[in-house]
Short mmCIF file of C-alpha atoms in Angstrom, two decimals:
data_model
loop_
_atom_site.label_atom_id
_atom_site.label_comp_id
_atom_site.label_asym_id
_atom_site.label_seq_id
_atom_site.Cartn_x
_atom_site.Cartn_y
_atom_site.Cartn_z
CA MET A 1270 8.68 -30.29 4.18
CA ILE A 1271 5.11 -28.88 4.53
CA GLU A 1272 4.86 -26.53 7.74
CA THR A 1273 1.61 -25.81 9.37
CA ASP A 1274 0.10 -24.47 12.45
CA VAL A 1275 -2.19 -27.64 13.08
CA LEU A 1276 -1.91 -31.18 11.70
CA VAL A 1277 -5.15 -33.13 11.77
CA ILE A 1278 -4.78 -36.83 10.93
CA GLY A 1279 -7.96 -38.50 9.78
CA GLY A 1280 -10.78 -37.14 7.64
CA GLY A 1281 -13.76 -38.42 9.28
CA PRO A 1282 -16.50 -36.47 11.18
CA ALA A 1283 -13.95 -35.66 14.17
CA GLY A 1284 -11.17 -34.86 11.72
CA MET A 1285 -13.21 -32.54 9.41
CA ASN A 1286 -14.72 -30.72 12.32
CA ALA A 1287 -11.49 -30.24 14.09
CA ALA A 1288 -9.80 -28.87 10.72
CA LEU A 1289 -12.83 -26.50 10.37
CA ALA A 1290 -12.85 -25.14 13.99
CA SER A 1291 -9.10 -24.50 13.85
CA ALA A 1292 -9.18 -22.86 10.34
CA GLN A 1293 -12.19 -20.75 11.23
CA SER A 1294 -10.25 -19.50 14.29
CA GLY A 1295 -7.50 -18.30 11.93
CA ALA A 1296 -4.98 -21.12 12.16
CA HIS A 1297 -3.36 -22.96 8.98
CA VAL A 1298 -4.41 -26.49 8.90
CA LEU A 1299 -3.13 -29.57 7.17
CA LEU A 1300 -5.70 -32.43 7.01
CA VAL A 1301 -4.07 -35.77 6.08
CA ASP A 1302 -6.15 -39.01 5.27
CA LYS A 1303 -5.03 -42.20 4.02
CA PHE A 1304 -8.08 -42.61 1.59
CA GLN A 1305 -8.70 -40.75 -1.62
CA HIS A 1306 -11.74 -38.97 -0.19
CA LEU A 1307 -12.88 -37.40 3.04
CA GLY A 1308 -15.66 -38.76 5.16
CA GLY A 1309 -14.21 -41.62 7.09
CA GLN A 1310 -17.03 -43.99 8.40
CA LEU A 1311 -19.71 -41.50 7.36
CA VAL A 1312 -19.38 -42.41 3.49
CA LYS A 1313 -20.42 -45.92 4.11
CA GLN A 1314 -23.51 -45.13 6.26
CA THR A 1315 -26.74 -45.00 4.26
CA HIS A 1316 -29.15 -44.71 7.09
CA LYS A 1317 -30.39 -41.40 8.73
CA PHE A 1318 -28.52 -40.60 11.94
CA PHE A 1319 -30.27 -40.06 15.38
CA GLY A 1320 -29.40 -37.32 17.72
CA TRP A 1321 -29.57 -33.42 17.08
CA ALA A 1322 -30.47 -31.95 13.91
CA GLU A 1323 -27.78 -29.12 14.12
CA LYS A 1324 -25.28 -32.07 14.27
CA GLY A 1325 -26.51 -34.14 11.42
CA ALA A 1326 -29.48 -36.16 12.78
CA GLY A 1327 -32.00 -36.95 10.09
CA THR A 1328 -29.21 -36.86 7.45
CA ARG A 1329 -27.96 -39.83 5.69
CA GLY A 1330 -24.22 -40.47 6.50
CA PHE A 1331 -22.81 -40.06 2.99
CA ASN A 1332 -24.66 -36.83 2.48
CA LEU A 1333 -23.34 -35.63 5.81
CA ALA A 1334 -19.80 -36.52 4.66
CA LYS A 1335 -20.37 -34.68 1.26
CA ARG A 1336 -21.59 -31.53 3.15
CA LEU A 1337 -18.77 -31.46 5.58
CA SER A 1338 -16.04 -32.18 2.88
CA GLU A 1339 -17.21 -29.37 0.82
CA ASP A 1340 -17.07 -26.97 3.83
CA VAL A 1341 -13.45 -28.17 4.39
CA MET A 1342 -12.38 -28.03 0.77
CA ASN A 1343 -13.87 -24.43 0.40
CA ASN A 1344 -11.90 -23.03 3.43
CA ASP A 1345 -8.70 -21.28 2.25
CA ASN A 1346 -6.97 -22.08 5.68
CA VAL A 1347 -7.12 -25.70 5.13
CA GLN A 1348 -4.82 -27.75 2.89
CA ILE A 1349 -5.81 -31.34 2.24
CA LEU A 1350 -3.49 -34.21 1.61
CA LEU A 1351 -5.38 -37.52 0.54
CA GLY A 1352 -3.80 -40.94 -0.15
CA TYR A 1353 -1.14 -40.33 2.50
CA GLU A 1354 -0.83 -42.17 5.83
CA VAL A 1355 1.16 -40.69 8.76
CA VAL A 1356 3.41 -43.53 9.46
CA GLY A 1357 5.99 -41.78 11.50
CA ALA A 1358 5.68 -39.36 14.48
CA TYR A 1359 8.95 -37.71 16.16
CA ARG A 1360 9.03 -35.74 19.39
CA ASP A 1361 10.50 -32.56 17.64
CA GLY A 1362 6.94 -32.05 16.06
CA THR A 1363 7.75 -33.55 12.79
CA TYR A 1364 5.75 -36.09 11.09
CA LEU A 1365 6.30 -38.59 8.19
CA ALA A 1366 3.32 -39.13 5.76
CA ALA A 1367 3.71 -41.71 3.09
CA SER A 1368 1.71 -42.78 -0.10
CA TRP A 1369 2.24 -45.80 -2.40
CA SER A 1370 4.87 -43.81 -4.25
CA ASP A 1371 5.93 -40.92 -2.38
CA HIS A 1372 6.59 -39.53 1.23
CA ILE A 1373 6.39 -36.10 2.70
CA THR A 1374 7.85 -34.59 5.91
CA ILE A 1375 5.38 -32.48 7.79
CA LYS A 1376 6.33 -29.85 10.64
CA ALA A 1377 3.39 -28.70 12.86
CA LYS A 1378 2.93 -26.76 15.91
CA LYS A 1379 -0.20 -28.68 17.10
CA LEU A 1380 -1.43 -32.24 16.35
CA ILE A 1381 -4.88 -33.45 16.47
CA VAL A 1382 -5.39 -37.21 16.11
CA CYS A 1383 -8.61 -38.23 14.59
CA THR A 1384 -7.58 -41.85 13.29
CA GLY A 1385 -10.71 -43.52 14.60
CA ALA A 1386 -10.77 -47.28 15.35
CA ALA A 1387 -10.24 -50.72 14.12
CA GLU A 1388 -12.70 -53.61 14.09
CA ARG A 1389 -12.47 -56.31 16.68
CA MET A 1390 -12.20 -59.99 15.71
CA ILE A 1391 -13.40 -63.06 17.85
CA LEU A 1392 -11.85 -66.54 18.12
CA PHE A 1393 -13.65 -69.66 16.69
CA GLU A 1394 -12.68 -72.47 14.26
CA ASN A 1395 -11.64 -71.36 10.82
CA ASN A 1396 -12.12 -67.70 11.66
CA ASP A 1397 -9.49 -66.77 9.01
CA MET A 1398 -11.47 -68.56 6.14
CA PRO A 1399 -12.48 -66.33 3.19
CA GLY A 1400 -16.01 -65.18 4.01
CA VAL A 1401 -15.35 -64.06 7.47
CA MET A 1402 -15.07 -60.37 7.61
CA GLY A 1403 -15.47 -57.31 9.74
CA ALA A 1404 -19.02 -55.43 9.46
CA GLY A 1405 -17.27 -52.38 8.22
CA ALA A 1406 -15.53 -54.15 5.65
CA VAL A 1407 -18.90 -55.38 4.39
CA GLN A 1408 -20.31 -51.90 4.37
CA THR A 1409 -17.28 -50.56 2.62
CA LEU A 1410 -17.58 -53.07 -0.30
CA MET A 1411 -21.23 -52.69 -0.51
CA ASN A 1412 -21.98 -49.00 0.18
CA GLU A 1413 -18.72 -47.37 -1.27
CA TYR A 1414 -17.93 -49.69 -4.02
CA GLY A 1415 -21.20 -51.37 -5.07
CA VAL A 1416 -19.91 -54.93 -4.40
CA LEU A 1417 -22.01 -57.43 -2.63
CA PRO A 1418 -19.40 -59.86 -1.22
CA ALA A 1419 -21.75 -62.60 -0.57
CA GLU A 1420 -25.39 -63.60 -0.71
CA ARG A 1421 -26.21 -65.27 2.59
CA PHE A 1422 -25.12 -63.67 5.80
CA LEU A 1423 -24.82 -64.50 9.39
CA ILE A 1424 -24.21 -61.48 11.54
CA VAL A 1425 -22.47 -61.63 15.00
CA GLY A 1426 -23.22 -58.81 17.26
CA SER A 1427 -26.56 -57.01 17.96
CA GLY A 1428 -25.33 -53.41 18.56
CA ASN A 1429 -26.27 -50.66 16.15
CA VAL A 1430 -23.62 -51.61 13.59
CA GLY A 1431 -24.84 -55.19 13.21
CA VAL A 1432 -28.55 -54.37 13.10
CA ILE A 1433 -28.05 -51.47 10.68
CA LEU A 1434 -25.70 -53.86 8.58
CA ALA A 1435 -28.56 -56.35 8.42
CA TYR A 1436 -31.06 -53.80 7.11
CA GLN A 1437 -28.34 -52.51 4.45
CA LEU A 1438 -27.76 -56.05 3.34
CA LEU A 1439 -31.59 -56.64 2.85
CA GLN A 1440 -31.76 -53.43 0.79
CA ALA A 1441 -28.95 -54.68 -1.32
CA GLY A 1442 -30.66 -57.91 -2.09
CA ALA A 1443 -28.80 -60.21 0.20
CA THR A 1444 -30.35 -62.43 2.88
CA VAL A 1445 -29.61 -62.41 6.51
CA ASP A 1446 -29.91 -65.85 8.19
CA ALA A 1447 -29.81 -64.35 11.71
CA ILE A 1448 -28.20 -61.95 14.01
CA VAL A 1449 -26.59 -63.70 16.87
CA ASP A 1450 -25.12 -62.22 20.18
CA VAL A 1451 -23.53 -64.02 23.07
CA LEU A 1452 -25.22 -61.60 25.47
CA PRO A 1453 -28.75 -62.53 26.63
CA LYS A 1454 -30.14 -59.17 25.75
CA LEU A 1455 -30.01 -56.80 22.87
CA GLY A 1456 -26.35 -55.46 22.48
CA GLY A 1457 -26.82 -51.69 22.46
CA ALA A 1458 -28.80 -51.17 19.22
CA TYR A 1459 -31.57 -48.72 19.25
CA TRP A 1460 -34.76 -50.84 19.47
CA VAL A 1461 -36.37 -49.04 16.35
CA HIS A 1462 -33.58 -50.63 14.23
CA ALA A 1463 -33.93 -54.01 15.80
CA ALA A 1464 -37.60 -54.14 15.28
CA LYS A 1465 -37.34 -53.06 11.76
CA VAL A 1466 -35.12 -55.96 10.85
CA GLN A 1467 -37.15 -58.44 12.77
CA ARG A 1468 -40.24 -57.30 10.93
CA LEU A 1469 -38.42 -58.22 7.81
CA GLY A 1470 -37.93 -61.68 8.97
CA VAL A 1471 -34.31 -61.44 10.52
CA PRO A 1472 -34.23 -63.48 13.86
CA LEU A 1473 -32.25 -62.13 16.83
CA LEU A 1474 -30.61 -65.14 18.45
CA LEU A 1475 -29.43 -63.92 21.93
CA GLY A 1476 -27.36 -65.91 24.30
CA ARG A 1477 -25.71 -67.82 21.44
CA THR A 1478 -22.02 -67.93 20.05
CA VAL A 1479 -20.17 -69.04 16.99
CA LEU A 1480 -18.37 -72.33 17.32
CA GLY A 1481 -16.88 -72.26 13.76
CA VAL A 1482 -17.26 -71.88 10.00
CA TYR A 1483 -16.84 -74.70 7.46
CA GLY A 1484 -16.30 -74.93 3.75
CA ASN A 1485 -13.90 -76.16 1.05
CA SER A 1486 -12.30 -72.84 0.06
CA ARG A 1487 -14.54 -70.39 1.68
CA VAL A 1488 -17.41 -70.11 4.17
CA GLU A 1489 -20.29 -72.60 3.21
CA SER A 1490 -21.83 -73.01 6.63
CA ALA A 1491 -21.64 -71.70 10.34
CA ILE A 1492 -22.27 -73.40 13.49
CA THR A 1493 -23.63 -71.59 16.48
CA ALA A 1494 -24.66 -72.77 20.01
CA LYS A 1495 -26.34 -71.39 23.16
CA VAL A 1496 -24.09 -70.45 26.12
CA ASP A 1497 -24.49 -70.68 29.80
CA GLU A 1498 -24.17 -68.07 32.56
CA LYS A 1499 -20.33 -68.31 32.26
CA MET A 1500 -20.53 -67.77 28.45
CA GLN A 1501 -19.55 -71.43 27.72
CA PRO A 1502 -21.22 -73.28 24.87
CA ILE A 1503 -24.02 -75.66 25.95
CA PRO A 1504 -23.59 -79.11 24.31
CA GLY A 1505 -26.60 -80.30 22.25
CA THR A 1506 -27.73 -76.67 21.40
CA GLU A 1507 -25.87 -76.34 18.19
CA LYS A 1508 -27.45 -74.85 15.17
CA ARG A 1509 -26.11 -74.94 11.53
CA HIS A 1510 -26.59 -71.86 9.32
CA ASP A 1511 -26.18 -72.29 5.54
CA VAL A 1512 -24.37 -69.08 4.80
CA ASP A 1513 -21.63 -67.88 2.65
CA ALA A 1514 -20.38 -65.00 4.82
CA VAL A 1515 -20.16 -64.26 8.55
CA ALA A 1516 -19.89 -60.47 9.46
CA LEU A 1517 -18.56 -59.63 12.79
CA ALA A 1518 -19.93 -56.54 14.46
CA VAL A 1519 -18.39 -57.17 17.81
CA GLY A 1520 -17.04 -53.81 18.70
CA LEU A 1521 -14.21 -51.45 17.90
CA MET A 1522 -10.71 -50.59 19.40
CA PRO A 1523 -9.25 -47.21 19.27
CA LEU A 1524 -6.08 -46.80 17.07
CA THR A 1525 -3.38 -45.38 19.41
CA ASP A 1526 -0.31 -46.08 17.55
CA ILE A 1527 0.80 -42.61 17.13
CA PHE A 1528 0.38 -41.76 20.83
CA GLN A 1529 2.66 -44.45 21.71
CA MET A 1530 5.30 -43.22 19.22
CA MET A 1531 4.98 -39.70 20.87
CA GLY A 1532 5.16 -41.12 24.51
CA VAL A 1533 1.77 -39.91 25.38
CA LYS A 1534 0.42 -41.68 28.40
CA THR A 1535 -2.27 -44.36 27.35
CA VAL A 1536 -4.54 -46.22 29.71
CA TYR A 1537 -6.83 -49.30 29.45
CA VAL A 1538 -10.29 -48.33 29.79
CA PRO A 1539 -12.66 -51.12 28.79
CA GLU A 1540 -15.71 -48.93 28.58
CA LEU A 1541 -13.91 -46.80 26.02
CA GLY A 1542 -12.93 -49.68 23.88
CA GLY A 1543 -9.36 -50.61 25.18
CA PHE A 1544 -6.31 -48.49 25.42
CA VAL A 1545 -6.79 -44.71 24.84
CA PRO A 1546 -4.77 -41.68 25.31
CA TRP A 1547 -5.36 -39.86 28.59
CA HIS A 1548 -6.85 -36.63 27.68
CA ASP A 1549 -8.77 -33.67 29.28
CA GLU A 1550 -12.23 -32.35 28.31
CA CYS A 1551 -10.60 -30.50 25.33
CA GLY A 1552 -9.02 -33.49 23.98
CA ARG A 1553 -5.53 -32.34 25.10
CA THR A 1554 -3.27 -35.22 26.02
CA THR A 1555 -0.23 -35.53 28.40
CA ASN A 1556 1.72 -33.78 25.53
CA LYS A 1557 0.20 -30.30 25.50
CA ASP A 1558 0.65 -30.11 21.77
CA ILE A 1559 -1.21 -33.17 20.90
CA PHE A 1560 -5.02 -33.62 20.96
CA VAL A 1561 -7.30 -36.40 20.34
CA ALA A 1562 -10.88 -36.41 19.01
CA GLY A 1563 -13.51 -39.10 17.82
CA ASP A 1564 -13.02 -42.80 18.34
CA ALA A 1565 -9.26 -42.67 18.84
CA GLY A 1566 -9.97 -41.31 22.22
CA GLY A 1567 -12.92 -43.63 23.07
CA ILE A 1568 -15.47 -45.48 21.13
CA GLU A 1569 -18.86 -43.44 20.97
CA GLU A 1570 -20.64 -42.28 17.63
CA ALA A 1571 -20.65 -39.57 14.91
CA THR A 1572 -22.38 -36.80 16.90
CA THR A 1573 -19.95 -36.92 19.75
CA ALA A 1574 -17.11 -37.43 17.44
CA SER A 1575 -18.09 -34.19 15.50
CA ILE A 1576 -18.47 -32.12 18.76
CA GLY A 1577 -15.22 -33.47 20.15
CA GLY A 1578 -13.49 -32.57 17.05
CA THR A 1579 -14.79 -28.98 17.09
CA ILE A 1580 -13.59 -28.70 20.84
CA ALA A 1581 -10.23 -29.88 19.99
CA GLY A 1582 -9.75 -27.82 16.90
CA LEU A 1583 -10.92 -24.67 18.82
CA ALA A 1584 -8.60 -25.38 21.89
CA ALA A 1585 -5.60 -26.05 19.57
CA ALA A 1586 -5.96 -22.77 17.78
CA ASN A 1587 -6.48 -20.98 21.02
CA ASP A 1588 -3.23 -22.34 22.36
CA LEU A 1589 -1.52 -20.91 19.43
CA GLY A 1590 -2.82 -17.33 20.16
CA TYR A 1591 -5.39 -17.11 17.38
CA GLN A 1592 -8.89 -15.79 17.89
CA ASP A 1593 -10.16 -16.14 21.49
CA ASN A 1594 -12.79 -18.85 21.22
CA MET A 1595 -13.06 -20.15 24.67
CA GLN A 1596 -16.69 -19.25 24.85
CA ALA A 1597 -17.32 -21.45 21.86
CA VAL A 1598 -15.19 -24.26 23.62
CA LYS A 1599 -17.66 -23.77 26.68
CA ASP A 1600 -20.62 -23.85 24.47
CA ASN A 1601 -19.51 -27.07 22.74
CA LEU A 1602 -18.61 -28.65 26.00
CA GLU A 1603 -21.98 -28.00 27.34
CA ALA A 1604 -23.59 -29.48 24.24
CA LEU A 1605 -21.47 -32.59 24.48
CA SER A 1606 -22.51 -33.00 28.21
CA ILE A 1607 -26.18 -32.56 27.36
CA PHE A 1608 -25.83 -35.08 24.47
CA ARG A 1609 -24.34 -37.62 26.80
CA THR A 1610 -27.16 -37.52 29.48
CA SER A 1611 -28.99 -40.53 27.74
CA SER A 1612 -28.77 -43.65 29.42
CA LEU A 1613 -26.83 -45.13 26.31
CA SER A 1614 -23.80 -42.81 27.42
CA LYS A 1615 -23.60 -44.18 31.10
CA LYS A 1616 -20.67 -46.64 30.12
CA VAL A 1617 -18.81 -43.85 28.35
CA LEU A 1618 -19.10 -41.56 31.21
CA GLU A 1619 -17.99 -44.12 33.54
CA GLY A 1620 -14.93 -44.81 31.20
CA ILE A 1621 -14.05 -41.15 31.03
CA GLU A 1622 -13.99 -40.92 34.79
CA ARG A 1623 -11.83 -43.86 35.17
CA MET A 1624 -9.56 -42.51 32.47
CA ARG A 1625 -9.14 -39.07 33.97
CA GLY A 1626 -8.29 -40.72 37.44
CA GLU A 1627 -5.50 -42.53 35.84
CA LEU A 1628 -3.33 -39.64 35.13
CA ASN A 1629 -1.16 -40.06 38.33
CA ALA A 1630 -1.67 -43.75 38.82
#
């Protein structure tokens, strides 16, 4: 058994910042990640982030991951356990982490869950055919392992993930037939990214949905069609796309398994991506010993995940009686509030307000 003050599950931007914040406050931290390296989604991001310079803007994702992971590994108060997934959570504060060949029991006073999110899929004919994959899976194969899984892509979803994926695919030598989206307007992507791929010849086909994909043993073509105001396909508007892969960038849903194991109250908040654990501004859930940070508590982006991880890490250490860091908590809460003043955060703020109001519902 490993005993620790704070257990952090997930080694992405939220998890690494949470571990650092708790450790720098004096707490002993165990950081567990199911992969063989730290970084989470950052390691597959080759573009430069927008936002604040002090929170990584202007830095490419994989470089930001390298910098943060070095800080974590160089902190004597942090123990790192890679290649293990936490598969059991028990209400006496013990947890079971398993690898392919081993398992470890962990006893922790505080838990910070930074497990992130899973990709959403959509329904269409033959959507389980080889060649249909999530955008994140394409990025993992391409940017982490150097494998281009196909040559001709159709991308579904015009948010930042879909548009940035299109640019990355073009850089890797693939072709992108089009980016399609069922919505009549750009699905949340920064215009600078959308303009970039359009200049490179990738059309944005808005108000259009995928009807199906076809081929013998894998995707060889896809059919899309325009939709009406009720999002129903319009007969006669079908278009054939000769592609060998369809990448779905249609959103993420928070991973909440551990919260449900622990009896933490979860609420359905569409603006935050689906079911999320109820939590206060510090990430503290209805179980005072369990915190959440990053996409597991609501879908946003790397900057808010990093700040949220720092806040949760500071609050957890403070609860344990380590260094009084409540001024640092207040400073980070103010920074998070300022960052969320952009119009892109309006939906998130509405979701947070809805979630907070559900405590006694």
